Amino acid sequence: MPDAISNLYKKYKLNEEQTNEIYAQNRRVLKGIYLFSFFFGLTFLIVALVSASNKLTDWSYYGAYVFVGILGLVLISIKKERHASTTLALVSFCCILIYYLLKTPDFANVFVLFAGLSFALIILLNFNPFLFMGLILLCEIIMVILVLTKPDMIHIYRGKILIPNSILLNGLIMYLVFWKRKSIIKKYNIEQKIKQEKEKTEELLLNILPYNVMTELRDNGKSIPKSFENTTVLYCSITNFQEISTKLNANDFIELLNKVFDAFDSIIEKESCYRIKTTGNVYMAICGLPLPDEKHAEKMIICSQKIVKYIEALNEKSDVKITVRIGLHSGKVVAGIVGTQKYIYDVFGDTVNTACRMQTLSDGMKVRVTELTHDLVKEKFPFTAQPEVMVKGKGKMNTYYLSDPEETN
């Protein structure tokens, strides 16, 4: 039996978040009830005053509503105890019931009132069913005592009928209380599952889309391509990719690529830049989107330095030596989602193509930049000018190598 009660309690017990939410809801509902009680009583007291009513019953009856309203509003404002709202509801329930027990000679009316108040409280408030069960049992005991000890107040025949009827009614009331609690728990669990699935979906989307693009896609079902005037694009390729792939087995090769590109991601993210994609041996990133950044060229130079330093440090510890070459170019790009079945966030434009050409023309473990990128950061980093070079689709261009990169914290 104790185990059954314990299991029942666990089944209908709320967690901390649910409990706080329900107590907050109950507090709001009770505030409305007490406000109604106050204004209802005050209105009829004014009516009694205007009509010069001298009936003490009118003043005591409606004055009780005003008193309950004021007392309830005062108590509900005390937020130190989270159980206060439910406790106040139960206290109010008992006070109203006792009040009518004392004033009503016909116990049958009190019985009806008790049922009405119970159903109203169940509908309006989310009760702890175990507390409500205690209240029901208390009221049931009081009623039985009154039936047995006050034969002059309650007709014996009617009392014998009321007791079984009240037991049946209280059983129905308890069923409704537990049913409502079960519905609340079920609803909450469904909402939590939906919330968790939504968070998982958003987390997956954030792996391939910037946050603002993801929210735009989520809220509107589509994302409009945008133009960004000031960006710097980085292309980095592993030049001995084919050689490494033949030396290592498939698992070791993929593990090495994951390790290298994860390190690149950390470097890029730390400098508030954005990784666009990896394609085979090529890693592509950009700075200046999705949020504009006036230091886009500077940050990409820092990323380039760190990438080269990382590869050099990795080569000192590994038997497999990796060689990378990096190209940078600054300018305007257009960014947007490509595809309708599988989303890919990509950037397009002459800036992207030129950065790719710089990477192709770069030497191993070197960072090659265009004149435009060089002019943006030449006061902060050392460069070595290179002879004019023919660039496919661009003609002859002045380019520069980043000289003696130093580790940047």
Coordinates of C-alpha atoms in Angstrom, one line a residue, residues 9 23 83 86-87 90 126-138 174 177-178 181:
Y9 CA 2.5 10.6 -5.9
Y23 CA 1.9 28.6 -9.1
H83 CA 2.8 27.8 -2.3
T86 CA -2.8 27.4 -3.7
T87 CA -2.9 27.8 0.1
L90 CA -7.9 26.4 -0.1
N126 CA -4.5 23.9 -11.1
F127 CA -4.5 22.2 -7.7
N128 CA -2.1 19.8 -6.2
P129 CA -4.6 16.8 -6.1
F130 CA -3.1 15.4 -2.9
L131 CA -3.8 18.7 -1.1
F132 CA -7.2 18.9 -2.5
M133 CA -7.8 15.3 -1.4
G134 CA -7.0 16.3 2.1
L135 CA -9.5 19.2 1.9
I136 CA -12.2 16.9 0.5
L137 CA -11.7 14.4 3.3
L138 CA -11.8 17.2 5.9
M174 CA -11.3 14.0 -6.9
V177 CA -8.6 17.0 -10.0
F178 CA -6.4 14.0 -10.8
R181 CA -3.3 17.2 -13.2

